[in-house]
XYZ file of C-alpha atoms in Angstrom:
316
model
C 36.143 -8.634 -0.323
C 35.314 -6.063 -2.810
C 33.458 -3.230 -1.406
C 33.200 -1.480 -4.599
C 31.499 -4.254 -6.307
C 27.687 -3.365 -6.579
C 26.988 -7.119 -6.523
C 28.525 -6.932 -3.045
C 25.954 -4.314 -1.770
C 23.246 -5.780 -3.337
C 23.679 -9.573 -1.798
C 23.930 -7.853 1.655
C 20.994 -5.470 1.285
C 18.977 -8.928 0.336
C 19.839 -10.910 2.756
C 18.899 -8.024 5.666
C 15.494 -7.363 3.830
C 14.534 -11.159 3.589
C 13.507 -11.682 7.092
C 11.887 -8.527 6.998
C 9.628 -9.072 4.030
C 8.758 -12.230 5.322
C 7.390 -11.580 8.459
C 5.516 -8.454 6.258
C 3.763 -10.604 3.889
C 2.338 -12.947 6.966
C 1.304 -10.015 8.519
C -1.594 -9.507 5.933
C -2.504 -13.693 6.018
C -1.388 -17.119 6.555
C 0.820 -18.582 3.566
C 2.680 -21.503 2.739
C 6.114 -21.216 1.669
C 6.155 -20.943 -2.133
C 3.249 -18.712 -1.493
C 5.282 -16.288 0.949
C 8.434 -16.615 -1.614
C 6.528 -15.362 -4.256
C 4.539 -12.832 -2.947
C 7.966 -11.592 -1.000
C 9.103 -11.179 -5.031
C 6.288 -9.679 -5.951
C 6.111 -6.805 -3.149
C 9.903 -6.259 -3.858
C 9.429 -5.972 -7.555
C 12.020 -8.720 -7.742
C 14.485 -7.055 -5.403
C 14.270 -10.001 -2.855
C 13.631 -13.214 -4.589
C 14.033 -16.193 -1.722
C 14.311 -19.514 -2.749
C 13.446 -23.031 -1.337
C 17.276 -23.361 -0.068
C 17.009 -19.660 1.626
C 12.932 -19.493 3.005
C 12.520 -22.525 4.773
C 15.651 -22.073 6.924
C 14.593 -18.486 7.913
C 10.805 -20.073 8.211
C 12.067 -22.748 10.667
C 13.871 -20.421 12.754
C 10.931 -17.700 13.227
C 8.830 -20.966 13.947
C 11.585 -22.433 16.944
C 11.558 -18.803 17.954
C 7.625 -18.654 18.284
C 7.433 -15.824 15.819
C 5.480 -18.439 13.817
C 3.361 -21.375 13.686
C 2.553 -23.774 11.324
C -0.174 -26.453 10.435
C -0.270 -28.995 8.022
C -2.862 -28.233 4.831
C -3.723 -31.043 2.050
C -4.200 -29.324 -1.297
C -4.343 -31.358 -4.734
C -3.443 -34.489 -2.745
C -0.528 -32.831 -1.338
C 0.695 -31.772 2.524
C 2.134 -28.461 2.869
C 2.675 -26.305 5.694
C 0.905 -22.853 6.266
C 2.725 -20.735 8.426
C 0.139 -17.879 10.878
C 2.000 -14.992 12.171
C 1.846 -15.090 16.339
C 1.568 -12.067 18.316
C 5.221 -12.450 19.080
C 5.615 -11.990 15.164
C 3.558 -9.044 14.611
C 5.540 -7.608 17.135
C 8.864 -8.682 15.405
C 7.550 -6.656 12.238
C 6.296 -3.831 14.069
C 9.835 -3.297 15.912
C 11.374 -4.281 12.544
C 9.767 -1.188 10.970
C 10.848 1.259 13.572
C 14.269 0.056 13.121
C 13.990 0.108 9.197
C 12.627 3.648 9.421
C 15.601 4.922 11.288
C 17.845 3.326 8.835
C 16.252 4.653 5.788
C 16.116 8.089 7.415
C 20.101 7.649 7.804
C 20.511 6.318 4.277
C 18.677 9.346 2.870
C 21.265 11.993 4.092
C 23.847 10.094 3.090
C 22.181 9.795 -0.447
C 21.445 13.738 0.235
C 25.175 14.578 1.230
C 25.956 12.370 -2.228
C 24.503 14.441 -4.255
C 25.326 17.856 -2.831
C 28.678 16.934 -3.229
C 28.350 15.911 -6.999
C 26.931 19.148 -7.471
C 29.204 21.198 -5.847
C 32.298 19.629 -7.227
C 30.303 20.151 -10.610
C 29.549 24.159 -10.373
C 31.396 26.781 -9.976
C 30.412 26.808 -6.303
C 33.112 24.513 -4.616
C 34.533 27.846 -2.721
C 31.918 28.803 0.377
C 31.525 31.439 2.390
C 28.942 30.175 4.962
C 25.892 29.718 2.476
C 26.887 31.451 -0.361
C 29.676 30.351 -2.685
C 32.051 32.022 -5.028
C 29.294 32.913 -7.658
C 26.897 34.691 -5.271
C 24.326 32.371 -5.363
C 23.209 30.022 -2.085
C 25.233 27.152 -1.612
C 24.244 23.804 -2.979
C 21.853 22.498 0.512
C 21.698 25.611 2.178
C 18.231 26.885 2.966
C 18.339 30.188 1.423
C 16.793 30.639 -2.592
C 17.281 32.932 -4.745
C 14.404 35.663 -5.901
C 12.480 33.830 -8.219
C 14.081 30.045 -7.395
C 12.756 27.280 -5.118
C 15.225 24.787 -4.018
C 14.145 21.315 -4.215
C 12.950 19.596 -0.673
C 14.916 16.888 0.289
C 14.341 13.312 0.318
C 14.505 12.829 3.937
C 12.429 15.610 4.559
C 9.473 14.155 1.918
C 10.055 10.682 3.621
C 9.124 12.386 6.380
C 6.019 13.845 5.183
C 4.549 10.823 3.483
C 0.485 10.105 3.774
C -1.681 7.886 1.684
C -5.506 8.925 0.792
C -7.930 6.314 0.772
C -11.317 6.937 0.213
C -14.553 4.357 0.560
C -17.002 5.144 -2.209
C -20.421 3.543 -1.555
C -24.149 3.985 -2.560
C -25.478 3.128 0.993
C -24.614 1.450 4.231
C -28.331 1.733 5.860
C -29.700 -1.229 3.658
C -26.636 -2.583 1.399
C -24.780 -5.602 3.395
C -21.718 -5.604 0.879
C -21.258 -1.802 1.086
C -21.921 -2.138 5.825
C -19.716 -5.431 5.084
C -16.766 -3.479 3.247
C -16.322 -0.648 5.696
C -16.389 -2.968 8.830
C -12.952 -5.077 6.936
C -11.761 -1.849 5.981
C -11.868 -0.292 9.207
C -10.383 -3.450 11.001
C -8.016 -3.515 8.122
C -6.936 0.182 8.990
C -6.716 -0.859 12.987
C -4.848 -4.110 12.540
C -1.873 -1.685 10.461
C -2.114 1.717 12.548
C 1.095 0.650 14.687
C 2.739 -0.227 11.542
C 1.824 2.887 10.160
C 2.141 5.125 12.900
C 5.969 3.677 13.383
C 6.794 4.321 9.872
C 5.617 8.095 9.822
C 3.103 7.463 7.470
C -0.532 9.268 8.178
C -3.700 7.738 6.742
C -6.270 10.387 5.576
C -9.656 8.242 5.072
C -12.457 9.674 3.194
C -16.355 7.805 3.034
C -18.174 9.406 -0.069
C -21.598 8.562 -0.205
C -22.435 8.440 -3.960
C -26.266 9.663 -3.848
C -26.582 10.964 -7.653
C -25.539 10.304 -11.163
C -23.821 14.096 -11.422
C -21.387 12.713 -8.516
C -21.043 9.263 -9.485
C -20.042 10.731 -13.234
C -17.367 13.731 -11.311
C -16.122 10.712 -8.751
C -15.431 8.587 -11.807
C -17.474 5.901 -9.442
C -18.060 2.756 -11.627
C -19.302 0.045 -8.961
C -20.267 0.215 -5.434
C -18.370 -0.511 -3.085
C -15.084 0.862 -4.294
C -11.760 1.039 -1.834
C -8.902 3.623 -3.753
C -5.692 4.223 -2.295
C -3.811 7.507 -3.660
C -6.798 7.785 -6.077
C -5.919 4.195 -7.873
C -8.864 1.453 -7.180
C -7.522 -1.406 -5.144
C -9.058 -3.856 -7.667
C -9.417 -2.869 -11.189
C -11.098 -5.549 -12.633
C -14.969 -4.596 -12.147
C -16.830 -7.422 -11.298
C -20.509 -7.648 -9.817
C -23.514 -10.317 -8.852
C -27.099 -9.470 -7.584
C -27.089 -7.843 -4.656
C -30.642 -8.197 -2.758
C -30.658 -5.560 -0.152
C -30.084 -3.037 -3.156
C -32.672 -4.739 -5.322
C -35.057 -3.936 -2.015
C -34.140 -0.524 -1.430
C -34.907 0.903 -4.752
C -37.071 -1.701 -6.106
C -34.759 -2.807 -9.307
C -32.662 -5.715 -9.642
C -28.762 -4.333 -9.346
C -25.395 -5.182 -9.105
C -22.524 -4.872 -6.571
C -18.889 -5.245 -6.454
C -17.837 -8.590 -6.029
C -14.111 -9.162 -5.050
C -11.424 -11.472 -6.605
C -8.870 -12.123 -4.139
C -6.533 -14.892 -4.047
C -8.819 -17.059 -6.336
C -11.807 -16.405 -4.446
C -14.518 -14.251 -4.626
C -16.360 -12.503 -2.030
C -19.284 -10.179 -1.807
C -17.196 -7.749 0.599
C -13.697 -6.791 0.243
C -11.459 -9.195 2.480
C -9.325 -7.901 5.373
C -6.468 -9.156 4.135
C -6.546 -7.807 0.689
C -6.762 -4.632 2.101
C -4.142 -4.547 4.559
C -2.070 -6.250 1.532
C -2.851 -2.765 -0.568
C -2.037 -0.848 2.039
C 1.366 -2.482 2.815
C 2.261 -2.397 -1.462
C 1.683 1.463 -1.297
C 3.721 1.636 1.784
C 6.558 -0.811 1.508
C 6.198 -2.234 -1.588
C 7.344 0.362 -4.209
C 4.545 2.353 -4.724
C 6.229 5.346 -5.645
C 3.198 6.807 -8.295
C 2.126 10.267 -7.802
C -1.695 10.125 -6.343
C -4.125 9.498 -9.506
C -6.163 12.463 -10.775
C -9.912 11.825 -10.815
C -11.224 11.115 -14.609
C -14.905 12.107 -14.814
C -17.302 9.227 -16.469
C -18.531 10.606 -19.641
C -21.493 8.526 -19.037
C -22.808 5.787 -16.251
C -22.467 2.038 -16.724
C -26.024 0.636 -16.978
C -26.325 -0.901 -13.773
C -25.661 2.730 -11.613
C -28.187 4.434 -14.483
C -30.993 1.662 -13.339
C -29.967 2.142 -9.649
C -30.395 5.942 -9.387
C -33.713 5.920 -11.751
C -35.253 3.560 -9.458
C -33.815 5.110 -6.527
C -36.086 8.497 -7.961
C -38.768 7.191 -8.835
C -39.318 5.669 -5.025
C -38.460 8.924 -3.478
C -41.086 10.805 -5.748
């Protein structure tokens, strides 16, 4: 065995992280196998990749464990099996996290003592004298900085002080039913992953903007109502909208609303589980982008301009 063989690292780091991106992508829905493999791929960003000869196995055994259950679905003339997480899953993932979390937290010193020690035996500052070294300056990972210089935080301690924004944009949750319809999934949504959350040190700061004039729609950069962003970044960025009555009958106009494309459907209100499922890519799936800076509209798509002239002339 050749422990300095990255290939070596990289099969065992796989075959730990399968199980455990399994049981995360049936946490957000019930999925049939090639459905979970790819999806497990996706979320990854191809670092676990799980074929037929490795998912089933692992499927089989959460299943005689009672982690899952499966039923038998005919698509295109075809059986397959869809496999629900049980409680005793969701447990499984929510233990799984708490012991994933302590392992990261060890795996980030040791990257943190790695590179202290490449830049010590780099410097002139490989002789110490408590925390200063040889040239008079602090010692590479000490706590002290010099007038004038900030030393970098550390990766453990920014893991540590992780949070995502997400804010819920909407015109009005009085009359609208997709925009009342939205924020109930949302809020479930943020329920059903708060232990999740909550185990992985991660602290959700939720904002509800109620978009009541063209001067804030244009600063929000507020396109379509409703809109879910995490970190700033919409969780669907294809725009697409229908007629939405209760709208048309609070302002007297015929407009639009959102309409959501999820999983080859569409729906009038954002789904539960595509929610929880941008939750969990932000969290566990790579997400590493800096929160997105809000772009001011130059000028409002047609269908907000009709809204909020209507919207005036009724309140005049």
């Amino acid at each position: 065995m050749d422990y300095t063989a990255r290939e070596y690292w990289h099969g065992i780091i796989k075959m730990c992280l399968s199980r455990f991106f399994i049981l995360r992508v049936l946490y957000t829905q019930p999925m049939h196998g090639y459905q979970i493999a790819r999806t497990v791929a996706e979320v990854t960003r191809g670092c676990c990749t799980p074929t037929e000869g490795t998912i089933y196995p692992v499927l089989r055994e959460f299943e005689e464990g009672g982690y899952v259950t499966s039923t038998i679905e005919t698509a295109g003339g075809r059986e397959r099996k869809v496999y629900t997480l049980t409680p005793k899953g969701q447990e499984a993932f929510r233990v799984a996290v708490e012991a994933w979390r302590e392992v990261t937290d060890y795996i980030w010193e040791a990257i943190e003592m790695h590179e202290n020690n490449n830049e010590r035996e780099g410097s002139c500052c490989s002789m110490q004298n408590s925390n200063s070294c040889c040239c008079g300056l602090p010692a590479p990972g000490s706590p002290e900085k010099t007038a004038g210089q900030e030393l970098e935080t550390s990766p453990a301690t920014l893991y540590s002080r992780r949070a995502i924004d997400i804010e819920f944009l909407y015109l009005d949750l009085d009359s609208c039913t997709r925009c009342r319809g939205t924020e109930r999934n949302l809020e479930e949504a943020l329920n059903e992953v708060a232990g999740v959350l909550q185990a992985t040190g991660i602290k959700v700061n939720l904002k509800k903007i109620h978009v009541q004039t063209e001067e804030q729609a244009l600063a929000l950069g507020f396109v379509s109502s409703p809109t879910i962003r995490i970190n700033g970044r919409d969780i669907q960025l294809d725009v697409r909208e229908s007629l939405c009555e209760s709208c048309g009958d609070l302002c007297g106009e015929d407009v639009d609303c959102r309409v959501w494309v999820y999983q080859g459907r569409e729906y009038t209100e954002a789904p539960k589980g595509m929610i929880i499922e941008a939750i969990l890519k932000h969290v566990y799936g790579g997400e590493k982008e800096a929160p997105a800076p809000k772009e001011p509209l130059k000028e409002l798509p047609e269908n907000l301009k009709r809204y909020f002239a209507a919207k005036l002339r009724k309140e005049a």
